[in-house]
PDB file of C-alpha atoms and ligand atoms in Angstrom:
ATOM      1  CA  MET A 171     -33.077  50.824  15.738  1.00  0.00           C
ATOM      2  CA  GLN A 172     -34.087  51.362  12.072  1.00  0.00           C
ATOM      3  CA  PRO A 173     -34.947  55.215  11.541  1.00  0.00           C
ATOM      4  CA  SER A 174     -34.341  54.352   7.827  1.00  0.00           C
ATOM      5  CA  LEU A 175     -36.997  51.787   7.568  1.00  0.00           C
ATOM      6  CA  ALA A 176     -39.013  53.791   9.643  1.00  0.00           C
ATOM      7  CA  ALA A 177     -38.728  57.024   6.886  1.00  0.00           C
ATOM      8  CA  THR A 178     -39.391  54.652   4.161  1.00  0.00           C
ATOM      9  CA  SER A 179     -42.706  54.430   2.315  1.00  0.00           C
ATOM     10  CA  PRO A 180     -44.832  51.953   3.335  1.00  0.00           C
ATOM     11  CA  VAL A 181     -45.094  50.110  -0.960  1.00  0.00           C
ATOM     12  CA  ARG A 182     -41.178  50.301  -0.729  1.00  0.00           C
ATOM     13  CA  GLN A 183     -40.454  48.293   2.144  1.00  0.00           C
ATOM     14  CA  PRO A 184     -41.942  44.529   1.279  1.00  0.00           C
ATOM     15  CA  LEU A 185     -40.116  45.239  -2.442  1.00  0.00           C
ATOM     16  CA  ARG A 186     -36.498  46.061  -0.193  1.00  0.00           C
ATOM     17  CA  ALA A 187     -37.247  43.195   2.101  1.00  0.00           C
ATOM     18  CA  ARG A 188     -37.744  41.040  -1.374  1.00  0.00           C
ATOM     19  CA  ARG A 189     -34.438  42.444  -2.440  1.00  0.00           C
ATOM     20  CA  LEU A 190     -33.047  41.843   1.033  1.00  0.00           C
ATOM     21  CA  SER A 191     -34.191  38.017   0.307  1.00  0.00           C
ATOM     22  CA  LEU A 192     -32.804  37.406  -3.032  1.00  0.00           C
ATOM     23  CA  LEU A 193     -29.565  38.962  -2.107  1.00  0.00           C
ATOM     24  CA  VAL A 194     -29.253  36.526   0.896  1.00  0.00           C
ATOM     25  CA  VAL A 195     -30.455  33.155  -0.922  1.00  0.00           C
ATOM     26  CA  GLY A 196     -27.860  34.660  -3.582  1.00  0.00           C
ATOM     27  CA  VAL A 197     -24.895  34.677  -1.054  1.00  0.00           C
ATOM     28  CA  CYS A 198     -25.622  30.838  -0.078  1.00  0.00           C
ATOM     29  CA  ILE A 199     -25.955  30.201  -3.062  1.00  0.00           C
ATOM     30  CA  ALA A 200     -22.670  31.310  -3.959  1.00  0.00           C
ATOM     31  CA  ALA A 201     -20.817  30.353  -0.894  1.00  0.00           C
ATOM     32  CA  LEU A 202     -22.432  26.356  -1.387  1.00  0.00           C
ATOM     33  CA  LEU A 203     -21.527  26.769  -5.020  1.00  0.00           C
ATOM     34  CA  ALA A 204     -18.065  27.730  -3.934  1.00  0.00           C
ATOM     35  CA  ALA A 205     -17.971  24.945  -1.210  1.00  0.00           C
ATOM     36  CA  LEU A 206     -18.581  22.137  -4.092  1.00  0.00           C
ATOM     37  CA  VAL A 207     -16.203  23.466  -6.071  1.00  0.00           C
ATOM     38  CA  ALA A 208     -13.245  23.555  -3.234  1.00  0.00           C
ATOM     39  CA  ALA A 209     -14.647  19.651  -2.086  1.00  0.00           C
ATOM     40  CA  LEU A 210     -14.252  18.634  -6.112  1.00  0.00           C
ATOM     41  CA  VAL A 211     -10.930  20.149  -6.502  1.00  0.00           C
ATOM     42  CA  HIS A 212     -10.141  19.132  -3.104  1.00  0.00           C
ATOM     43  CA  GLY A 213     -11.155  15.368  -4.099  1.00  0.00           C
ATOM     44  CA  THR A 214      -9.656  15.288  -7.709  1.00  0.00           C
ATOM     45  CA  PHE A 215      -6.013  16.301  -6.075  1.00  0.00           C
ATOM     46  CA  ALA A 216      -6.749  13.863  -3.155  1.00  0.00           C
ATOM     47  CA  SER A 217      -7.525  10.899  -5.074  1.00  0.00           C
ATOM     48  CA  ALA A 218      -4.228  11.402  -7.668  1.00  0.00           C
ATOM     49  CA  VAL A 219      -1.923  12.207  -5.098  1.00  0.00           C
ATOM     50  CA  ALA A 220      -2.393  11.164  -1.710  1.00  0.00           C
ATOM     51  CA  GLY A 221      -6.198   9.714  -1.501  1.00  0.00           C
ATOM     52  CA  PHE A 222      -5.021   6.117  -1.896  1.00  0.00           C
ATOM     53  CA  ALA A 223      -3.842   4.818   1.987  1.00  0.00           C
ATOM     54  CA  PRO A 224      -2.941   1.030   1.879  1.00  0.00           C
ATOM     55  CA  ALA A 225      -4.981  -1.007   4.184  1.00  0.00           C
ATOM     56  CA  ALA A 226      -4.833  -4.402   5.749  1.00  0.00           C
ATOM     57  CA  ALA A 227      -7.541  -5.577   2.856  1.00  0.00           C
ATOM     58  CA  ASP A 228      -4.484  -4.193   0.230  1.00  0.00           C
ATOM     59  CA  GLY A 229      -2.205  -6.474   2.123  1.00  0.00           C
ATOM     60  CA  LEU A 230      -0.592  -3.981   4.343  1.00  0.00           C
ATOM     61  CA  ILE A 231       1.101  -4.872   6.988  1.00  0.00           C
ATOM     62  CA  ALA A 232       1.359  -1.939   9.802  1.00  0.00           C
ATOM     63  CA  GLU A 233       5.023  -1.653  11.636  1.00  0.00           C
ATOM     64  CA  GLY A 234       5.118  -2.754  14.486  1.00  0.00           C
ATOM     65  CA  THR A 235       2.268  -5.350  14.035  1.00  0.00           C
ATOM     66  CA  VAL A 236       3.881  -9.023  14.227  1.00  0.00           C
ATOM     67  CA  VAL A 237       2.582 -11.179  11.885  1.00  0.00           C
ATOM     68  CA  THR A 238       3.711 -14.945  10.734  1.00  0.00           C
ATOM     69  CA  LEU A 239       2.331 -17.477   7.924  1.00  0.00           C
ATOM     70  CA  ALA A 240      -0.371 -19.012  10.629  1.00  0.00           C
ATOM     71  CA  ASP A 241      -1.810 -15.193  10.354  1.00  0.00           C
ATOM     72  CA  ASP A 242      -4.467 -16.543   7.904  1.00  0.00           C
ATOM     73  CA  ASP A 243      -6.921 -13.865   8.543  1.00  0.00           C
ATOM     74  CA  VAL A 244      -4.693 -11.712   7.403  1.00  0.00           C
ATOM     75  CA  PRO A 245      -5.166 -11.040   3.694  1.00  0.00           C
ATOM     76  CA  ALA A 246      -1.353 -10.550   3.218  1.00  0.00           C
ATOM     77  CA  ILE A 247      -1.130 -13.681   4.188  1.00  0.00           C
ATOM     78  CA  ALA A 248      -4.503 -15.174   3.169  1.00  0.00           C
ATOM     79  CA  ARG A 249      -3.887 -14.201  -0.706  1.00  0.00           C
ATOM     80  CA  LEU A 250      -0.634 -15.553  -0.524  1.00  0.00           C
ATOM     81  CA  ASP A 251      -0.255 -18.586  -3.449  1.00  0.00           C
ATOM     82  CA  SER A 252      -1.017 -21.889  -1.143  1.00  0.00           C
ATOM     83  CA  ASP A 253       2.106 -23.653  -2.585  1.00  0.00           C
ATOM     84  CA  LEU A 254       4.579 -20.955  -1.724  1.00  0.00           C
ATOM     85  CA  SER A 255       2.425 -20.726   2.365  1.00  0.00           C
ATOM     86  CA  ALA A 256       2.774 -24.515   2.292  1.00  0.00           C
ATOM     87  CA  ALA A 257       6.325 -24.779   1.686  1.00  0.00           C
ATOM     88  CA  MET A 258       6.956 -21.718   3.903  1.00  0.00           C
ATOM     89  CA  LEU A 259       5.077 -23.304   6.599  1.00  0.00           C
ATOM     90  CA  GLN A 260       7.226 -26.578   6.568  1.00  0.00           C
ATOM     91  CA  ALA A 261      10.475 -24.791   6.808  1.00  0.00           C
ATOM     92  CA  GLU A 262       9.245 -22.662   9.676  1.00  0.00           C
ATOM     93  CA  THR A 263       8.408 -25.740  11.870  1.00  0.00           C
ATOM     94  CA  ASP A 264      11.721 -26.919  11.003  1.00  0.00           C
ATOM     95  CA  ALA A 265      12.956 -23.540  11.601  1.00  0.00           C
ATOM     96  CA  ALA A 266      11.281 -23.317  14.903  1.00  0.00           C
ATOM     97  CA  ALA A 267      12.681 -26.668  16.080  1.00  0.00           C
ATOM     98  CA  GLU A 268      16.232 -25.002  16.039  1.00  0.00           C
ATOM     99  CA  GLY A 269      15.055 -21.746  17.998  1.00  0.00           C
ATOM    100  CA  LEU A 270      13.866 -19.487  15.323  1.00  0.00           C
ATOM    101  CA  ALA A 271      11.213 -17.477  14.583  1.00  0.00           C
ATOM    102  CA  PHE A 272       9.663 -16.330  11.059  1.00  0.00           C
ATOM    103  CA  GLN A 273       8.046 -13.001  10.868  1.00  0.00           C
ATOM    104  CA  VAL A 274       6.422 -12.036   7.680  1.00  0.00           C
ATOM    105  CA  THR A 275       6.861  -8.492   7.300  1.00  0.00           C
ATOM    106  CA  SER A 276       5.074  -8.483   3.718  1.00  0.00           C
ATOM    107  CA  GLY A 277       3.124 -11.148   1.582  1.00  0.00           C
ATOM    108  CA  TRP A 278       0.496 -10.692  -0.942  1.00  0.00           C
ATOM    109  CA  ARG A 279      -0.098  -6.801  -1.914  1.00  0.00           C
ATOM    110  CA  SER A 280      -2.833  -5.480  -3.918  1.00  0.00           C
ATOM    111  CA  PRO A 281      -1.941  -3.919  -7.784  1.00  0.00           C
ATOM    112  CA  GLN A 282      -2.605  -0.007  -6.252  1.00  0.00           C
ATOM    113  CA  TYR A 283      -0.635  -0.673  -2.800  1.00  0.00           C
ATOM    114  CA  GLN A 284       1.907  -1.965  -4.496  1.00  0.00           C
ATOM    115  CA  GLN A 285       1.615   1.286  -7.384  1.00  0.00           C
ATOM    116  CA  TRP A 286       1.688   3.077  -4.101  1.00  0.00           C
ATOM    117  CA  LEU A 287       5.033   1.554  -2.638  1.00  0.00           C
ATOM    118  CA  LEU A 288       6.669   2.077  -6.126  1.00  0.00           C
ATOM    119  CA  GLN A 289       5.378   6.416  -5.845  1.00  0.00           C
ATOM    120  CA  ASP A 290       7.327   5.939  -2.304  1.00  0.00           C
ATOM    121  CA  ALA A 291      10.214   4.728  -3.608  1.00  0.00           C
ATOM    122  CA  ILE A 292      10.343   7.229  -6.636  1.00  0.00           C
ATOM    123  CA  GLU A 293      10.137  10.276  -4.149  1.00  0.00           C
ATOM    124  CA  LEU A 294      12.211   8.439  -1.842  1.00  0.00           C
ATOM    125  CA  TYR A 295      15.020   8.391  -4.342  1.00  0.00           C
ATOM    126  CA  ALA A 296      14.104  11.054  -6.716  1.00  0.00           C
ATOM    127  CA  SER A 297      14.959   8.565  -9.053  1.00  0.00           C
ATOM    128  CA  GLU A 298      12.417   6.340 -11.045  1.00  0.00           C
ATOM    129  CA  THR A 299      15.165   4.131 -12.270  1.00  0.00           C
ATOM    130  CA  VAL A 300      16.729   3.902  -8.697  1.00  0.00           C
ATOM    131  CA  ALA A 301      13.479   3.130  -7.295  1.00  0.00           C
ATOM    132  CA  ARG A 302      12.789  -0.083  -9.915  1.00  0.00           C
ATOM    133  CA  GLN A 303      15.543  -1.435  -8.379  1.00  0.00           C
ATOM    134  CA  PHE A 304      13.883  -2.008  -4.928  1.00  0.00           C
ATOM    135  CA  VAL A 305       9.928  -1.827  -5.856  1.00  0.00           C
ATOM    136  CA  ALA A 306       8.808  -3.427  -9.041  1.00  0.00           C
ATOM    137  CA  THR A 307       5.856  -2.469 -11.050  1.00  0.00           C
ATOM    138  CA  PRO A 308       2.501  -3.908 -10.318  1.00  0.00           C
ATOM    139  CA  ASP A 309       2.756  -6.106 -13.088  1.00  0.00           C
ATOM    140  CA  ARG A 310       6.299  -7.546 -12.603  1.00  0.00           C
ATOM    141  CA  SER A 311       5.639  -8.111  -8.776  1.00  0.00           C
ATOM    142  CA  SER A 312       5.063 -11.446  -7.308  1.00  0.00           C
ATOM    143  CA  HIS A 313       3.889  -9.851  -4.210  1.00  0.00           C
ATOM    144  CA  VAL A 314       0.866  -8.765  -6.393  1.00  0.00           C
ATOM    145  CA  THR A 315       0.746 -12.752  -7.231  1.00  0.00           C
ATOM    146  CA  GLY A 316       1.410 -13.609  -3.885  1.00  0.00           C
ATOM    147  CA  LYS A 317       4.124 -15.606  -4.890  1.00  0.00           C
ATOM    148  CA  ALA A 318       6.570 -13.468  -3.074  1.00  0.00           C
ATOM    149  CA  VAL A 319       7.346 -13.279   0.736  1.00  0.00           C
ATOM    150  CA  ASP A 320       9.076 -10.726   2.934  1.00  0.00           C
ATOM    151  CA  ILE A 321      10.742 -12.360   6.282  1.00  0.00           C
ATOM    152  CA  GLY A 322      12.048 -11.528   8.952  1.00  0.00           C
ATOM    153  CA  PRO A 323      14.262 -11.298  11.450  1.00  0.00           C
ATOM    154  CA  ILE A 324      18.149 -11.243   9.776  1.00  0.00           C
ATOM    155  CA  ASP A 325      18.239 -14.836  11.875  1.00  0.00           C
ATOM    156  CA  ALA A 326      15.050 -16.023  10.226  1.00  0.00           C
ATOM    157  CA  GLN A 327      16.654 -14.626   6.490  1.00  0.00           C
ATOM    158  CA  LEU A 328      19.892 -16.389   7.233  1.00  0.00           C
ATOM    159  CA  TRP A 329      18.324 -19.681   7.987  1.00  0.00           C
ATOM    160  CA  LEU A 330      16.056 -19.508   4.509  1.00  0.00           C
ATOM    161  CA  ILE A 331      18.680 -18.620   2.584  1.00  0.00           C
ATOM    162  CA  GLU A 332      20.721 -21.548   3.988  1.00  0.00           C
ATOM    163  CA  HIS A 333      18.117 -24.203   3.841  1.00  0.00           C
ATOM    164  CA  GLY A 334      15.246 -22.695   1.562  1.00  0.00           C
ATOM    165  CA  ALA A 335      16.399 -25.025  -0.916  1.00  0.00           C
ATOM    166  CA  ARG A 336      14.901 -28.418   0.505  1.00  0.00           C
ATOM    167  CA  TYR A 337      11.518 -26.763   0.677  1.00  0.00           C
ATOM    168  CA  GLY A 338      12.202 -25.268  -3.040  1.00  0.00           C
ATOM    169  CA  ILE A 339      12.147 -21.688  -1.478  1.00  0.00           C
ATOM    170  CA  CYS A 340      15.006 -19.430  -2.686  1.00  0.00           C
ATOM    171  CA  GLN A 341      16.171 -15.549  -1.882  1.00  0.00           C
ATOM    172  CA  THR A 342      15.459 -14.657  -6.002  1.00  0.00           C
ATOM    173  CA  TYR A 343      17.179 -11.069  -5.929  1.00  0.00           C
ATOM    174  CA  ALA A 344      20.220 -10.399  -4.692  1.00  0.00           C
ATOM    175  CA  ASN A 345      19.640  -6.941  -3.389  1.00  0.00           C
ATOM    176  CA  GLU A 346      16.782  -8.256  -1.235  1.00  0.00           C
ATOM    177  CA  ARG A 347      17.961 -11.073   1.302  1.00  0.00           C
ATOM    178  CA  TRP A 348      14.329 -10.417   2.806  1.00  0.00           C
ATOM    179  CA  HIS A 349      12.482 -11.605  -0.389  1.00  0.00           C
ATOM    180  CA  PHE A 350      11.643 -15.645  -0.870  1.00  0.00           C
ATOM    181  CA  GLU A 351       9.872 -17.062  -3.365  1.00  0.00           C
ATOM    182  CA  ARG A 352       9.003 -20.893  -4.537  1.00  0.00           C
ATOM    183  CA  ALA A 353      11.784 -20.745  -7.305  1.00  0.00           C
ATOM    184  CA  THR A 354      12.808 -24.781  -7.248  1.00  0.00           C
ATOM    185  CA  GLU A 355      11.108 -27.985  -6.594  1.00  0.00           C
ATOM    186  CA  PRO A 356      11.960 -29.093  -3.215  1.00  0.00           C
ATOM    187  CA  GLY A 357      15.633 -30.083  -2.237  1.00  0.00           C
ATOM    188  CA  GLY A 358      16.333 -28.670  -5.795  1.00  0.00           C
ATOM    189  CA  VAL A 359      19.030 -26.164  -7.196  1.00  0.00           C
ATOM    190  CA  CYS A 360      18.115 -22.543  -6.618  1.00  0.00           C
ATOM    191  CA  PRO A 361      18.161 -20.313 -10.090  1.00  0.00           C
ATOM    192  CA  GLU A 362      20.962 -17.018 -10.110  1.00  0.00           C
ATOM    193  CA  MET A 363      19.478 -14.288  -8.741  1.00  0.00           C
ATOM    194  CA  LYS A 364      18.448 -11.490 -10.388  1.00  0.00           C
ATOM    195  CA  ALA A 365      20.478  -8.259  -9.199  1.00  0.00           C
ATOM    196  CA  ASP A 366      17.602  -6.674  -8.103  1.00  0.00           C
ATOM    197  CA  ALA A 367      13.586  -5.984  -8.933  1.00  0.00           C
ATOM    198  CA  ALA A 368      14.305  -4.001 -12.008  1.00  0.00           C
ATOM    199  CA  GLY A 369      16.229  -7.049 -13.615  1.00  0.00           C
TER     200      GLY A 369
HETATM  201 ZN1   ZN B  99       9.791  -8.631  -1.180  1.00  0.00          ZN
END
């Protein structure tokens, strides 16, 4: 029922209709612009704060996933320094003879992943100084160069702490008994450990 339209002169009706369509188009454009601005603002915010999510391609080994040194299709393993992985494989073979199995909890990491871990630790400890004792910056981390590997479980860690030097493998940070690097020649003496990743 449109009595007002019927009452309007036939000349003015098309003008009203044109105005109405212009209004509709205008509202649509405004809505599109608002959506675009919202998307841009959200996108900028997301990339600065939480836009990066580490993936397997960054060296992520998801919690609950069992990865070993033999899994060379996993980037965290494939991108390890070849001397380190060769030494670790040899150590693992000998440890296996004693009934032990090595699991890799972290290996190579992309610089972005390392930065993300650092950021996460800063939030956890509410202190960059404390965070850096556990997570090195990307330019200092031996995980980013593929020269460090984190090993579990604890019996494997203890075996490596005791026998790693035979293969040139050493625990390098006193506060990380899971973190190993190739830090001496096979059969050599491991250098004195640094107190932590900030040292
Ligand atoms: Zn480590």
